[in-house]
mmCIF file of C-alpha atoms in Angstrom:
data_model
loop_
_atom_site.group_PDB
_atom_site.id
_atom_site.type_symbol
_atom_site.label_atom_id
_atom_site.label_comp_id
_atom_site.label_asym_id
_atom_site.label_seq_id
_atom_site.Cartn_x
_atom_site.Cartn_y
_atom_site.Cartn_z
ATOM 1 C CA MET N 1 -20.996 11.686 14.439
ATOM 2 C CA SER N 2 -19.465 9.295 16.943
ATOM 3 C CA ILE N 3 -16.403 7.112 16.951
ATOM 4 C CA ASP N 4 -15.493 4.002 18.869
ATOM 5 C CA TYR N 5 -11.719 4.238 18.529
ATOM 6 C CA GLY N 6 -9.804 0.963 18.759
ATOM 7 C CA HIS N 7 -6.222 -0.226 18.353
ATOM 8 C CA VAL N 8 -6.915 -1.674 14.882
ATOM 9 C CA ARG N 9 -10.167 -0.173 13.620
ATOM 10 C CA CYS N 10 -12.791 2.404 14.479
ATOM 11 C CA GLY N 11 -16.548 2.099 14.429
ATOM 12 C CA LEU N 12 -18.462 5.154 13.254
ATOM 13 C CA ALA N 13 -22.071 6.205 13.678
ATOM 14 C CA VAL N 14 -24.100 9.248 12.700
ATOM 15 C CA THR N 15 -27.345 10.882 13.665
ATOM 16 C CA ASP N 16 -30.057 12.584 11.660
ATOM 17 C CA SER N 17 -30.228 16.379 11.396
ATOM 18 C CA LEU N 18 -32.746 16.552 14.256
ATOM 19 C CA ARG N 19 -30.490 14.413 16.470
ATOM 20 C CA ILE N 20 -33.214 11.907 17.199
ATOM 21 C CA THR N 21 -31.694 8.586 16.171
ATOM 22 C CA ALA N 22 -28.213 7.123 15.958
ATOM 23 C CA ASN N 23 -27.326 4.904 13.012
ATOM 24 C CA ALA N 24 -24.271 2.761 12.425
ATOM 25 C CA LEU N 25 -22.198 4.136 9.567
ATOM 26 C CA THR N 26 -19.161 1.941 8.980
ATOM 27 C CA THR N 27 -15.964 0.526 10.381
ATOM 28 C CA VAL N 28 -12.626 1.873 9.173
ATOM 29 C CA SER N 29 -9.073 0.758 9.861
ATOM 30 C CA ASN N 30 -7.043 3.244 11.888
ATOM 31 C CA LYS N 31 -4.663 3.650 8.958
ATOM 32 C CA GLU N 32 -7.531 4.778 6.703
ATOM 33 C CA LEU N 33 -9.456 6.809 9.285
ATOM 34 C CA PHE N 34 -8.421 10.304 8.193
ATOM 35 C CA VAL N 35 -8.831 9.419 4.514
ATOM 36 C CA PHE N 36 -12.390 8.317 5.295
ATOM 37 C CA LEU N 37 -13.076 11.387 7.457
ATOM 38 C CA ASP N 38 -11.709 13.759 4.808
ATOM 39 C CA ASN N 39 -14.026 12.248 2.227
ATOM 40 C CA TYR N 40 -17.068 12.027 4.497
ATOM 41 C CA LEU N 41 -16.698 15.505 5.988
ATOM 42 C CA SER N 42 -16.309 17.063 2.549
ATOM 43 C CA LYS N 43 -19.816 15.816 1.717
ATOM 44 C CA GLU N 44 -21.689 15.821 5.027
ATOM 45 C CA GLN N 45 -22.157 18.485 7.674
ATOM 46 C CA VAL N 46 -20.889 17.440 11.083
ATOM 47 C CA ASP N 47 -20.670 19.889 13.968
ATOM 48 C CA ILE N 48 -19.837 17.507 16.837
ATOM 49 C CA LEU N 49 -17.662 14.415 17.041
ATOM 50 C CA VAL N 50 -18.496 12.255 20.045
ATOM 51 C CA VAL N 51 -15.530 10.097 21.003
ATOM 52 C CA GLY N 52 -15.803 7.071 23.252
ATOM 53 C CA TYR N 53 -13.290 7.625 26.046
ATOM 54 C CA PRO N 54 -12.686 4.394 27.955
ATOM 55 C CA ARG N 55 -12.097 4.042 31.664
ATOM 56 C CA ASN N 56 -11.655 0.893 33.715
ATOM 57 C CA LEU N 57 -13.741 -0.227 36.683
ATOM 58 C CA LYS N 58 -11.592 1.905 39.019
ATOM 59 C CA ASN N 59 -12.499 4.951 36.889
ATOM 60 C CA GLU N 60 -8.905 5.221 35.665
ATOM 61 C CA LEU N 61 -8.106 5.929 32.041
ATOM 62 C CA ALA N 62 -7.672 2.824 29.902
ATOM 63 C CA VAL N 63 -4.440 2.053 28.051
ATOM 64 C CA ILE N 64 -5.843 3.119 24.662
ATOM 65 C CA THR N 65 -6.693 6.624 25.852
ATOM 66 C CA LYS N 66 -3.198 7.830 24.911
ATOM 67 C CA GLU N 67 -3.901 6.782 21.312
ATOM 68 C CA ILE N 68 -7.301 8.455 21.492
ATOM 69 C CA ASP N 69 -5.722 11.663 22.786
ATOM 70 C CA VAL N 70 -3.341 11.686 19.798
ATOM 71 C CA PHE N 71 -6.293 11.143 17.440
ATOM 72 C CA ILE N 72 -8.302 13.952 19.088
ATOM 73 C CA ALA N 73 -5.376 16.388 18.876
ATOM 74 C CA ARG N 74 -4.886 15.633 15.182
ATOM 75 C CA PHE N 75 -8.631 15.781 14.481
ATOM 76 C CA SER N 76 -9.020 19.105 16.324
ATOM 77 C CA GLU N 77 -6.094 20.597 14.435
ATOM 78 C CA LYS N 78 -7.449 19.420 11.086
ATOM 79 C CA TYR N 79 -11.118 20.254 11.793
ATOM 80 C CA PRO N 80 -11.098 23.139 14.299
ATOM 81 C CA LYS N 81 -14.767 24.003 13.646
ATOM 82 C CA ILE N 82 -15.991 20.556 14.748
ATOM 83 C CA LYS N 83 -16.503 20.312 18.495
ATOM 84 C CA VAL N 84 -15.146 17.147 20.139
ATOM 85 C CA GLU N 85 -17.097 15.651 23.036
ATOM 86 C CA LEU N 86 -15.796 12.775 25.168
ATOM 87 C CA ILE N 87 -18.140 10.185 26.598
ATOM 88 C CA ASP N 88 -17.393 7.317 28.957
ATOM 89 C CA GLU N 89 -17.638 4.143 26.935
ATOM 90 C CA ARG N 90 -17.326 1.536 29.662
ATOM 91 C CA PHE N 91 -19.192 -1.659 28.804
ATOM 92 C CA THR N 92 -20.085 -0.423 25.304
ATOM 93 C CA SER N 93 -18.577 -3.477 23.586
ATOM 94 C CA LYS N 94 -20.453 -5.783 25.958
ATOM 95 C CA LEU N 95 -23.686 -3.904 25.258
ATOM 96 C CA ALA N 96 -23.006 -4.151 21.527
ATOM 97 C CA PHE N 97 -22.463 -7.890 21.783
ATOM 98 C CA GLN N 98 -25.669 -8.304 23.813
ATOM 99 C CA THR N 99 -27.537 -6.187 21.253
ATOM 100 C CA MET N 100 -26.381 -8.594 18.564
ATOM 101 C CA ILE N 101 -27.615 -11.573 20.571
ATOM 102 C CA ASP N 102 -30.952 -9.894 21.308
ATOM 103 C CA SER N 103 -31.485 -9.047 17.649
ATOM 104 C CA GLY N 104 -30.956 -12.653 16.590
ATOM 105 C CA ILE N 105 -27.647 -12.236 14.783
ATOM 106 C CA SER N 106 -26.028 -15.626 14.230
ATOM 107 C CA LYS N 107 -23.156 -16.806 16.386
ATOM 108 C CA LYS N 108 -20.809 -16.656 13.393
ATOM 109 C CA ALA N 109 -21.817 -13.066 12.570
ATOM 110 C CA ARG N 110 -21.292 -12.071 16.226
ATOM 111 C CA GLN N 111 -17.609 -12.935 15.810
ATOM 112 C CA ASN N 112 -17.265 -10.039 13.362
ATOM 113 C CA LYS N 113 -15.361 -7.463 15.429
ATOM 114 C CA ALA N 114 -15.999 -4.743 12.844
ATOM 115 C CA LEU N 115 -19.737 -5.168 13.423
ATOM 116 C CA ILE N 116 -19.238 -4.899 17.187
ATOM 117 C CA ASP N 117 -17.241 -1.676 16.697
ATOM 118 C CA LYS N 118 -19.955 -0.172 14.493
ATOM 119 C CA ILE N 119 -22.667 -1.060 17.006
ATOM 120 C CA SER N 120 -20.511 0.308 19.843
ATOM 121 C CA ALA N 121 -20.217 3.641 18.030
ATOM 122 C CA THR N 122 -24.001 3.679 17.676
ATOM 123 C CA ILE N 123 -24.459 3.043 21.407
ATOM 124 C CA ILE N 124 -21.967 5.829 22.218
ATOM 125 C CA LEU N 125 -23.956 8.233 20.041
ATOM 126 C CA GLU N 126 -27.304 7.080 21.467
ATOM 127 C CA ASN N 127 -26.004 7.721 24.993
ATOM 128 C CA TYR N 128 -24.790 11.166 24.000
ATOM 129 C CA LEU N 129 -28.125 12.034 22.385
ATOM 130 C CA ASP N 130 -30.036 10.786 25.459
ATOM 131 C CA TRP N 131 -27.890 12.842 27.835
ATOM 132 C CA ASN N 132 -28.306 15.978 25.765
ATOM 133 C CA LYS N 133 -32.072 15.967 25.314
#
């Protein structure tokens, strides 16, 4: 499972049991994130959570990383058996937006930030799967 953690909402993606493909799952508001995770993880087996960890062009941590660190600490405390992996997510939102353009999604639909977050989570997971082949 991967997460594109944002100030307002988080995009989530999952992979198949063979870890071949990444698929967008949903977008959840930060306030509802642990409620969603509790429900999802009670039904599905997840052994790794891949978290997009943003850096800027100077390779410095982005402003939101403090929020992400708080999320990771809480997640790790609540789900100690699930390994957390961090992956650089620079340019993921831009790649998600370009993916939407390339796939023919309408201009109006491309304004849907929740869709961008979900696609970003999928790209984060695809990158992780590619690097771990």
